[in-house]
């Protein structure tokens, strides 16, 4: 029998699919990447959404991309430039005040002291303790989690994982336990008194996480957002010049330089299985492509369809995999910058270059969750706005701007049989109204908009249930249990089938890590 033409076929050219392909090719393996959309990058793409206006379509800000991936894939040499936000967040308040966080510890302490001198004093210790736990997470990122049911072979990865924990002082070990289990609200209430600082930090706990910040488990989601860095500055977030697509276009260049074949506009329908092993894929037009192994960058639940004829206990676990982040995403083209009541001015200023959080308290976030539970989404949603055109003139015509609006607590399934196709515009209007409460010129500045409801995120990017992270970051879906216990080591139920997307450890975000780790496991077997 002739040898298959490829060592590996990667299903999906999301950033993790591209990273995985690059590492496989580095081991002299022949790799083909098949992408359903017309453009590579998955949820990390830059597209024109209004004539003359371009922006990141889905993911919009960078921090979690692993420095090893940036280095190994020569992303800077391929033109990637990331600039840090001048400060992390600006949180305007409804009464016209506001708080800025970031830009150095002294600057943040000065801001926080306006609300609570005690909170300002506690701030350095808060950062130190949070970073100590983030460091544990960082150590685990590039590891393959020990696999449940893997027997004695799993002792080494288990020992490696425990090593990071054992080195911590007892107080930090307690923090680890808390941050993996309790609510962000409880964690922040222990540290701080003032509402605005708790809201600023607590926002991360509901990003892509349909929950009240007082729900157990939300502290972990907060932690997940601080393990990254920008240009060596730990915990910082930044703008990719050219939008998030600049990251994946740089990855594409490296993949092509390594000889990877990338085909776009090619939906894969099935994974071919014979004698208990993956043998390649079948496209929706019936074409079959043989390979020694298959690596899926798609959402874990896609495997249920792609392996419809492959029974086993895995099917129940994958069917139960929870996937709904309740996220609504808009891009708007703007005639002018928002003029915030809290910091008046239409000329570009540092607060326009930071992440602007329009959710003034944890109680506000809790209410947004409660009303979404009841009505599908809240008229007063949680919105973060980023205006990348303030640091990047390639995105909008001179003097004009583009803004990313990232909105939480919009359910995938609306109650009462309502449909997103009928409701998309009304929800978008509510988001615009909400921003206008903080910046009165906002509504009239909007020249055009692109709306992505949770249903649109599923249709456009294959994000099942509209989940931005390919599945909830809950304790029962993390580490060895991501996507399901027994499949935490990137190896899927069928021999020769691997998962390299955000549904694998360490989960969602533009990290490149699942792709990096899955390539190691796949090439080991090959
Ligand atoms: C609205 C939104 C905002 C976000 N904001 C941020 C952010 O600011 N910062 C951040 O770090 N993260 C953010 N995220 C999360 C982050 O973007 C994702 O976790 C990450 O991009 C997922 O990458 P991936 O490669 O694992 O999968 P994806 O990007 O989902 O890529 C999977 C690819 O597989 C393709 N595919 C699926 N099925 C098939 C098939 N059958 N045949 C062929 N191709 C297929 C898809 O088209 C897609 O291109 C955001 C996500 C969303 C949706």
XYZ file of C-alpha atoms and ligand atoms in Angstrom:
579
model
C 0.000 0.000 0.000
C 1.311 3.487 -0.913
C 2.363 5.710 1.977
C -0.120 8.525 2.707
C 0.883 11.845 1.112
C 0.992 13.652 4.476
C 2.321 12.840 7.909
C -0.319 15.088 9.440
C -3.495 16.805 8.345
C -4.517 19.705 10.590
C -8.240 20.510 10.533
C -8.570 24.281 10.936
C -6.137 27.151 10.513
C -6.940 28.945 13.750
C -3.818 30.271 15.422
C -3.389 26.968 17.282
C -3.690 24.959 14.063
C -0.994 27.129 12.489
C 1.275 26.866 15.539
C 0.842 23.103 15.621
C 1.610 22.822 11.894
C 4.781 24.908 12.332
C 6.119 22.708 15.143
C 5.255 19.511 13.252
C 6.999 20.824 10.140
C 10.051 21.685 12.246
C 10.372 17.933 12.833
C 10.533 17.378 9.080
C 6.984 16.094 8.905
C 4.863 16.768 5.839
C 1.866 18.775 6.956
C -1.324 19.994 5.290
C -3.708 22.480 6.975
C -7.339 22.596 5.834
C -9.384 25.661 6.742
C -13.117 26.094 6.247
C -13.037 29.904 6.042
C -11.494 31.906 3.214
C -8.851 33.298 5.541
C -6.535 31.701 8.099
C -6.562 32.735 11.755
C -9.881 31.473 13.149
C -10.962 33.862 15.905
C -7.722 35.869 15.526
C -8.270 37.714 12.235
C -8.401 41.280 10.935
C -11.120 42.030 8.375
C -12.740 45.027 6.728
C -16.187 45.478 8.265
C -17.174 48.874 6.822
C -15.705 50.482 3.693
C -12.240 51.777 4.644
C -12.434 50.452 8.230
C -10.628 47.285 9.352
C -10.446 45.717 12.785
C -9.902 42.467 14.628
C -13.162 40.624 14.028
C -13.360 38.502 17.196
C -10.418 38.438 19.616
C -9.058 41.958 19.947
C -6.261 42.227 22.511
C -3.084 40.316 23.214
C -1.258 39.132 26.316
C -1.495 35.372 26.549
C 0.490 34.560 23.396
C 3.388 32.536 24.754
C 6.839 34.132 24.358
C 8.270 30.763 23.272
C 5.787 30.632 20.399
C 6.615 34.233 19.418
C 10.314 33.360 19.405
C 10.217 29.912 17.804
C 7.882 31.016 15.026
C 9.895 34.203 14.387
C 6.722 36.262 14.562
C 8.578 39.557 15.078
C 10.734 38.813 12.014
C 7.530 38.264 10.059
C 6.429 41.767 11.037
C 4.448 41.258 14.254
C 4.582 44.264 16.553
C 2.720 44.435 19.849
C 2.404 47.667 21.795
C 1.451 47.723 25.424
C -1.543 49.749 26.549
C -0.409 52.909 28.391
C -2.429 51.640 31.312
C -4.422 48.474 31.554
C -7.936 49.751 32.151
C -10.035 52.834 32.452
C -13.336 52.334 34.257
C -15.681 55.313 33.934
C -18.383 55.627 36.581
C -22.001 56.662 35.990
C -21.640 59.748 38.215
C -18.881 61.094 35.972
C -15.886 59.911 37.996
C -13.633 57.058 36.985
C -10.525 55.057 37.778
C -7.404 54.204 35.782
C -5.492 51.042 36.614
C -1.993 50.228 35.399
C 0.881 52.295 34.079
C 3.044 51.479 37.105
C 2.263 50.608 40.689
C 2.663 54.167 42.029
C 0.270 55.587 39.441
C -2.303 52.897 40.224
C -1.919 53.434 43.961
C -2.547 57.149 43.488
C -5.741 56.399 41.562
C -6.978 53.799 44.039
C -6.201 56.026 47.028
C -8.834 58.485 45.770
C -11.389 55.793 46.685
C -9.646 53.996 49.535
C -6.165 54.663 50.970
C -6.299 51.227 52.580
C -6.898 49.556 49.191
C -4.007 51.527 47.714
C -1.736 50.248 50.463
C -2.775 46.638 49.877
C -2.287 46.812 46.128
C 1.416 45.771 45.897
C 0.764 42.723 48.104
C -2.308 41.816 46.024
C -0.280 41.858 42.817
C 2.539 39.881 44.465
C 0.226 37.166 45.760
C -1.722 36.907 42.491
C 1.467 36.740 40.473
C 2.841 33.957 42.707
C -0.158 31.828 41.736
C 0.011 32.926 38.091
C 3.602 31.675 38.134
C 2.365 28.176 39.003
C -0.014 28.364 36.075
C 2.808 29.548 33.812
C 4.858 26.492 34.772
C 2.003 24.188 33.851
C 1.222 25.813 30.513
C 3.713 23.981 28.332
C 3.236 20.647 30.084
C 1.046 17.833 28.941
C -1.369 17.207 31.821
C -1.211 13.762 33.414
C -3.912 11.686 31.809
C -6.536 9.990 33.974
C -6.435 6.254 33.436
C -2.973 6.463 31.896
C -1.387 4.206 34.511
C 2.224 4.298 35.633
C 3.350 6.299 32.585
C 1.537 9.301 34.032
C 3.636 9.428 37.203
C 6.281 11.683 35.637
C 3.850 14.373 34.414
C 2.073 14.159 37.785
C 5.320 14.725 39.642
C 6.223 17.622 37.331
C 2.857 19.303 37.948
C 3.134 18.948 41.711
C 6.685 20.367 41.721
C 5.501 23.907 40.921
C 3.057 23.798 43.829
C 5.447 22.301 46.367
C 7.867 25.226 45.993
C 5.257 27.761 47.125
C 4.988 29.019 50.707
C 1.903 27.835 52.558
C 0.045 31.164 52.141
C 0.428 30.929 48.369
C -0.669 27.284 48.388
C -3.857 28.469 50.081
C -4.212 31.138 47.397
C -3.924 28.453 44.727
C -6.687 26.464 46.360
C -8.874 29.562 46.651
C -8.244 30.883 43.173
C -9.158 27.531 41.675
C -12.378 27.184 43.611
C -13.945 30.334 45.094
C -15.662 33.282 43.414
C -13.805 36.332 42.153
C -16.166 38.435 44.276
C -15.179 36.613 47.455
C -11.482 36.835 46.569
C -11.671 40.572 45.803
C -13.862 41.371 48.834
C -11.092 39.926 51.009
C -8.552 42.304 49.529
C -10.372 45.540 48.810
C -13.133 47.845 50.048
C -13.754 50.135 47.104
C -16.187 49.182 44.359
C -14.358 50.570 41.299
C -11.097 48.690 41.919
C -13.016 45.460 42.533
C -14.946 46.038 39.294
C -11.752 46.678 37.352
C -10.141 43.439 38.528
C -13.397 41.462 38.631
C -14.193 42.166 34.981
C -11.633 39.508 33.973
C -13.611 36.905 35.894
C -16.682 37.254 33.660
C -14.891 37.639 30.332
C -16.088 34.743 28.219
C -17.634 33.268 31.326
C -21.394 33.255 31.730
C -21.517 33.684 35.499
C -21.988 36.204 38.248
C -18.614 37.324 39.648
C -19.947 35.840 42.902
C -20.229 32.334 41.416
C -17.660 29.786 42.680
C -15.008 29.138 40.044
C -14.906 32.694 38.676
C -11.673 33.474 40.541
C -9.954 30.980 38.218
C -11.144 32.852 35.118
C -9.684 36.034 36.615
C -6.386 34.192 37.102
C -6.492 32.852 33.524
C -6.353 36.447 32.292
C -3.168 37.348 34.151
C -0.709 34.608 33.155
C 0.349 36.445 30.001
C 2.750 39.246 29.228
C 3.537 41.897 26.632
C 7.147 42.334 25.515
C 8.334 40.780 28.793
C 5.984 42.752 31.099
C 4.050 40.139 33.064
C 0.268 40.503 33.280
C 0.206 43.346 30.710
C -2.158 43.505 27.699
C -1.443 45.132 24.380
C -2.481 45.932 20.838
C -1.201 43.890 17.900
C -0.460 46.444 15.191
C -2.602 45.505 12.209
C -5.086 43.786 14.524
C -5.094 40.186 15.733
C -4.849 39.043 12.111
C -1.264 40.325 12.142
C -0.450 37.489 14.570
C -1.961 34.770 12.406
C -0.610 36.209 9.152
C 2.883 36.088 10.691
C 2.187 32.472 11.701
C 1.028 31.670 8.158
C 4.280 33.087 6.755
C 6.330 30.915 9.100
C 4.247 27.837 8.300
C 4.737 28.371 4.575
C 8.461 28.962 5.085
C 8.574 25.573 6.809
C 6.882 23.901 3.860
C 3.384 23.530 5.319
C 0.648 23.356 2.696
C -2.324 25.556 3.666
C -5.648 25.309 1.878
C -8.519 27.698 2.645
C -12.216 27.439 1.775
C -12.024 23.706 2.497
C -14.518 22.400 5.086
C -13.631 18.991 6.500
C -16.656 16.801 7.057
C -15.367 13.536 8.506
C -12.326 11.947 10.001
C -11.494 8.712 8.238
C -11.054 5.795 10.615
C -9.918 2.252 9.885
C -8.906 -0.481 12.329
C -9.263 1.936 15.258
C -6.915 4.524 13.801
C -7.319 7.921 12.124
C -6.235 7.645 8.503
C -7.060 11.076 7.097
C -10.098 13.227 6.428
C -13.008 13.542 3.997
C -13.980 17.002 2.745
C -17.562 18.139 2.262
C -17.197 17.598 -1.532
C -16.299 13.954 -0.871
C -12.557 14.261 -1.540
C -10.499 12.074 0.785
C -7.067 13.126 2.018
C -4.962 10.428 3.629
C -2.447 11.113 6.374
C -0.564 9.236 9.095
C -2.326 11.319 11.736
C -5.063 13.930 12.071
C -4.861 16.955 14.368
C -8.076 18.854 15.013
C -8.052 22.579 15.731
C -11.858 22.590 15.751
C -14.077 22.728 18.824
C -14.014 19.389 20.744
C -17.728 18.808 20.113
C -17.069 18.810 16.337
C -15.525 15.378 16.842
C -18.984 13.983 17.647
C -20.037 14.696 14.031
C -16.692 14.023 12.402
C -16.571 10.587 14.059
C -20.294 9.836 13.832
C -19.573 6.138 13.177
C -17.092 5.754 15.998
C -18.896 4.668 19.176
C -17.483 4.577 22.693
C -17.788 5.959 26.182
C -16.125 9.180 24.989
C -19.298 10.302 23.217
C -21.208 10.995 26.422
C -18.299 12.939 27.944
C -17.869 15.086 24.818
C -21.635 15.639 24.491
C -21.696 16.896 28.092
C -18.800 19.286 27.505
C -20.119 22.732 28.467
C -19.743 25.424 25.854
C -21.438 28.790 26.241
C -19.611 31.999 27.063
C -22.623 34.286 26.406
C -20.537 36.797 24.484
C -21.688 39.426 22.002
C -19.113 41.198 19.848
C -19.349 44.362 17.794
C -17.023 46.465 15.729
C -17.947 50.062 15.102
C -16.553 52.621 12.674
C -16.394 56.004 14.393
C -16.401 59.556 13.037
C -14.702 60.726 16.227
C -13.413 59.400 19.547
C -15.827 58.898 22.439
C -15.893 61.889 24.738
C -16.199 60.439 28.242
C -17.962 62.443 30.927
C -15.352 61.040 33.326
C -12.395 62.289 31.242
C -13.678 64.821 28.717
C -11.962 65.263 25.364
C -12.140 64.020 21.775
C -8.410 64.197 21.089
C -6.616 60.838 21.441
C -5.541 60.400 25.073
C -4.139 57.532 27.108
C -7.534 56.411 28.382
C -8.622 55.922 24.742
C -5.647 53.570 24.277
C -6.517 51.359 27.254
C -9.242 48.783 27.847
C -12.325 50.809 28.761
C -14.625 48.843 31.055
C -18.226 49.972 31.252
C -19.392 47.914 34.216
C -18.980 50.007 37.348
C -19.290 47.388 40.097
C -19.402 43.678 40.845
C -23.071 44.151 41.790
C -23.701 45.575 38.288
C -22.085 42.457 36.758
C -24.155 40.234 39.017
C -27.347 42.016 37.851
C -26.323 41.677 34.175
C -25.973 37.941 34.753
C -29.306 37.677 36.579
C -31.216 39.536 33.878
C -29.553 37.449 31.138
C -30.650 34.319 33.029
C -34.210 35.613 32.931
C -34.457 37.454 29.620
C -31.514 36.217 27.526
C -29.474 39.410 27.752
C -29.298 42.553 29.832
C -30.301 46.041 28.649
C -27.362 47.171 30.808
C -24.612 44.833 29.651
C -20.964 44.480 30.662
C -18.948 46.133 27.891
C -15.241 46.522 27.316
C -14.201 48.870 24.531
C -10.822 49.025 22.857
C -10.000 51.664 20.237
C -6.982 50.223 18.407
C -6.934 52.994 15.786
C -5.516 55.275 18.508
C -2.224 53.353 18.222
C -2.538 51.970 14.684
C -3.293 54.198 11.697
C -3.626 51.224 9.327
C -7.156 50.487 10.559
C -9.225 53.589 9.767
C -9.070 56.653 7.492
C -7.184 59.610 8.994
C -9.100 61.273 11.818
C -11.598 58.393 12.059
C -11.512 55.410 14.399
C -12.522 51.796 14.924
C -13.638 50.391 18.257
C -14.002 46.816 19.433
C -16.946 46.280 21.762
C -16.736 43.097 23.752
C -19.980 42.473 25.603
C -20.844 39.878 28.211
C -23.917 38.021 29.226
C -25.820 37.459 26.006
C -27.113 33.905 26.030
C -26.733 31.607 23.046
C -30.247 30.199 23.448
C -32.763 32.992 23.973
C -35.796 32.159 26.107
C -39.289 31.810 24.653
C -38.078 30.566 21.267
C -36.739 34.033 20.335
C -34.035 34.036 17.669
C -30.801 35.990 17.370
C -31.571 36.665 13.722
C -34.553 38.743 14.853
C -32.889 40.245 17.915
C -29.300 41.004 16.852
C -29.910 44.680 15.932
C -31.918 45.437 19.080
C -29.179 44.009 21.298
C -26.586 46.038 19.366
C -28.655 49.194 19.952
C -28.697 48.431 23.688
C -24.891 48.142 23.669
C -24.556 51.476 21.854
C -27.005 53.081 24.325
C -24.984 51.702 27.217
C -21.711 53.184 25.941
C -23.497 56.472 25.238
C -24.389 56.722 28.950
C -20.659 57.094 29.632
C -19.654 58.987 26.458
C -22.608 61.111 25.266
C -21.269 61.621 21.697
C -20.885 57.890 21.063
C -24.186 57.055 19.355
C -23.928 59.901 16.870
C -20.274 59.038 16.092
C -21.116 55.529 14.814
C -20.748 55.370 11.006
C -21.109 51.626 10.588
C -21.086 48.444 12.615
C -20.597 44.700 12.419
C -22.482 42.605 14.920
C -21.629 39.079 16.043
C -24.246 37.509 18.303
C -23.398 34.202 20.019
C -25.153 32.444 17.123
C -23.059 34.398 14.595
C -19.873 33.401 16.444
C -20.911 29.778 16.047
C -21.848 30.108 12.374
C -18.844 32.190 11.372
C -16.061 30.602 13.410
C -17.425 27.192 14.402
C -17.477 28.233 18.088
C -20.057 25.777 19.393
C -22.616 27.535 21.615
C -20.796 30.789 20.749
C -18.141 29.952 23.355
C -15.089 32.136 22.758
C -12.801 29.672 24.558
C -13.995 26.425 22.854
C -15.665 25.477 26.157
C -16.071 26.783 29.669
C -12.992 27.273 31.851
C -14.553 25.485 34.798
C -12.669 23.217 37.164
C -14.261 20.100 35.617
C -12.978 21.204 32.179
C -9.404 22.213 33.001
C -5.970 20.603 32.916
C -6.308 16.767 32.851
C -10.069 17.190 32.416
C -9.884 19.387 29.293
C -11.835 18.532 27.229
C -12.752 15.475 29.321
C -11.123 13.281 31.908
C -9.205 10.563 30.085
C -8.481 12.853 27.084
C -6.405 15.558 28.753
C -3.146 14.691 26.950
C -4.124 15.971 23.475
C -4.811 12.379 22.364
C -8.388 11.863 21.293
C -10.454 8.648 21.416
C -9.158 7.369 18.110
C -5.497 6.433 17.824
C -3.621 8.919 15.644
C -6.139 11.713 16.362
C -5.061 14.762 18.365
C -6.709 17.967 19.581
C -4.681 21.177 19.207
C -7.332 23.884 19.781
C -8.529 25.846 22.769
C -10.638 22.884 23.900
C -7.353 21.343 25.099
C -5.075 22.409 27.987
C -4.624 25.247 28.906
C -7.819 26.460 27.253
C -8.847 29.570 25.389
C -7.156 32.784 24.470
C -4.642 33.574 21.786
C -1.857 31.605 23.447
C -0.516 29.176 20.845
C -0.020 26.733 23.702
C -2.465 23.918 22.833
C -0.951 23.965 19.320
C 2.577 23.825 20.709
C 1.836 20.980 23.123
C -0.280 18.922 20.730
C 2.503 19.031 18.141
C 4.887 17.569 20.721
C 2.495 14.705 21.500
C 1.645 13.976 17.855
C 5.237 14.023 16.654
C 6.270 11.791 19.559
C 3.851 9.128 18.337
C 4.777 9.598 14.686
C -15.403 37.442 20.314
C -14.111 36.895 20.850
C -13.254 37.718 21.556
C -12.077 37.206 22.070
N -11.172 38.054 22.647
C -9.947 37.597 22.953
C -8.900 38.485 23.263
O -9.071 39.700 23.201
N -7.685 37.985 23.585
C -7.443 36.633 23.597
O -6.319 36.220 23.910
N -8.425 35.754 23.279
C -9.642 36.213 22.924
N -10.610 35.349 22.501
C -10.349 33.911 22.548
C -9.444 33.476 21.434
O -9.669 34.249 20.292
C -9.673 32.017 21.099
O -9.586 31.235 22.277
C -8.620 31.529 20.124
O -8.474 32.421 19.030
C -8.980 30.175 19.618
O -7.951 29.741 18.765
P -7.930 28.274 18.214
O -6.844 28.210 17.194
O -7.858 27.319 19.333
O -9.345 28.073 17.528
P -10.114 28.955 16.444
O -9.561 30.303 16.352
O -11.552 28.805 16.755
O -9.777 28.225 15.093
C -10.381 27.018 14.698
C -10.366 27.013 13.197
O -10.871 25.759 12.736
C -11.691 26.017 11.612
N -12.586 24.894 11.465
C -13.526 24.477 12.341
N -14.163 23.393 11.860
C -13.585 23.116 10.666
C -13.820 22.104 9.687
N -14.765 21.186 9.850
N -13.060 22.107 8.561
C -12.078 23.053 8.387
N -11.850 24.038 9.277
C -12.576 24.051 10.409
C -12.403 27.309 11.971
O -12.930 27.950 10.827
C -11.259 28.086 12.613
O -10.537 28.819 11.665
C -11.766 35.838 21.922
C -12.617 35.033 21.177
C -13.773 35.553 20.625
C -14.647 34.683 19.797
